[in-house]
């Protein structure tokens, strides 16, 4: 009975996985095939499309820009959120609930709506913001906020922050010394896990990138969109490269958050 | 002048008065226990002495120096936390050396001090382990070593044994007391376990509702409880209100009395009792519990329940439930107590 049940569950799970994996597998095969038209199987396999992709300066530049914007936004989030979370958890633990509401606010408004709001708000800014990476960095910072804050908050809860800092104080350490010697090294796991997970999320962001900046600072997703008229094999290679990158980041993120080694 | 002197210490969180007007003195090298049920304010009091909780009003002096407004870093007070609070990113020896590093002690002297203290707490061979590789008892010994190595003027122990299992707890409390005596270290220990307090302390301060309700040596607190709360907390005292006491023993009926369960005897035929004993009072055994070397009986004298302890001398000695017996009370052990707890001793 139990075996039959298990078989049933396995069948359902694997069917769903296969169904979801099918388009990705098709894209992968398509990206390697020289031509795949009216036949069931491709005519032949080639690395031509990947070669073409990686020799396209525009792709490499867009990829570089995406990396730059995402990493800057994440670093900004870390620099601001770690001290903030420290203050909340050490001095005002009651404010954690307020923080949980605040960090979710950017998600309350759909990206299309909030990007229109941002366009209007920054149109009259004393210095040009629209079309520059700065506005994108600021927006991505708000998107990364909940992931980073929650991961760091969980980390603080796990290490019993208050007792550690109190113990360090009684041993003669000032608050900054306690923070750098004891708290920061113990945040490594939470910080790395949240960084990789938010990074893979931000790298795939399209709506804000397209509306706020568009072709003036072409990121990976905008480049992919602009390339939609070219060969399907080429865009498939592009999508697969992107998927591979995201997969590595997500895998690293979940591996770090599960491991006890760090 | 006393080594540690606390006067008028008060603390409130908003409307909630945690403790008020606490005052006591401690001599150098004394082992003091703040004993009380959870929520009585003893841990908050300890944290206030350490400077981790600001106090509303007080005067706090150590070795003649006023430390009331000093930052925790400058008080030279060592503390061991219930949660150990070991730094997870540091090895045992780095944890212990942390306080010395903060004081910029030269490397050679630091290494010498660390290795000496590691020997003292019997952690040799564990120097390079990380906290997650240690057992609870080992963690607590690292925490103790870390607090001791900086040679504090006072050592504070905040329920350091409550997270450990019974056997380790018993060994560790003997070890802590031995180290404290060896270093002649003034120590304030917080616990809710009266047995632990009696075993380890030179003096006990029993707290209830944010006040010290009685202080004294373990023996004096146990044998002369000031009120019904102390009597109930320190042992399984029988509390008889003044009317019951008058009715049972012909006392003058002005005060309630407390009687320890081991000061009550079940009459045995042919045995002579001292002149301090009351006449046998008829009672019926309602229940008995075997506690190992002691049998705890619950007996009824009319409507009054009496708890008494008898030595478990042999298996056949157990008196069955429902038996009629005669109870003898040692008059010398009648402790007049007040039923209210508000009067500090």
Coordinates of C-alpha atoms in Angstrom, one line a residue, chain B residues 25 31 37 50 57 70 107 132 149 156-157 179 184 202 222 225 246 277 280 282 293 304 313 321 341:
Chain B
X25 CA 27.0 44.6 51.3
X31 CA 30.0 33.7 47.7
X37 CA 11.5 32.2 41.7
X50 CA 27.2 44.5 35.6
X57 CA 18.5 55.2 41.2
X70 CA 30.7 53.5 34.9
X107 CA 51.3 38.2 23.7
X132 CA 29.9 24.0 18.5
X149 CA 41.2 35.2 33.0
X156 CA 28.7 37.4 38.4
X157 CA 27.1 34.0 37.5
X179 CA 37.8 27.7 42.0
X184 CA 39.3 34.2 46.8
X202 CA 28.3 31.8 52.1
X222 CA 16.5 27.3 56.1
X225 CA 12.3 31.4 57.7
X246 CA -3.7 27.4 68.9
X277 CA 7.9 16.8 71.7
X280 CA 0.9 12.5 70.0
X282 CA -4.0 11.4 65.9
X293 CA 16.5 7.9 51.3
X304 CA -5.3 20.2 58.3
X313 CA 15.1 2.6 57.0
X321 CA -2.3 4.9 53.1
X341 CA 6.0 38.6 52.4

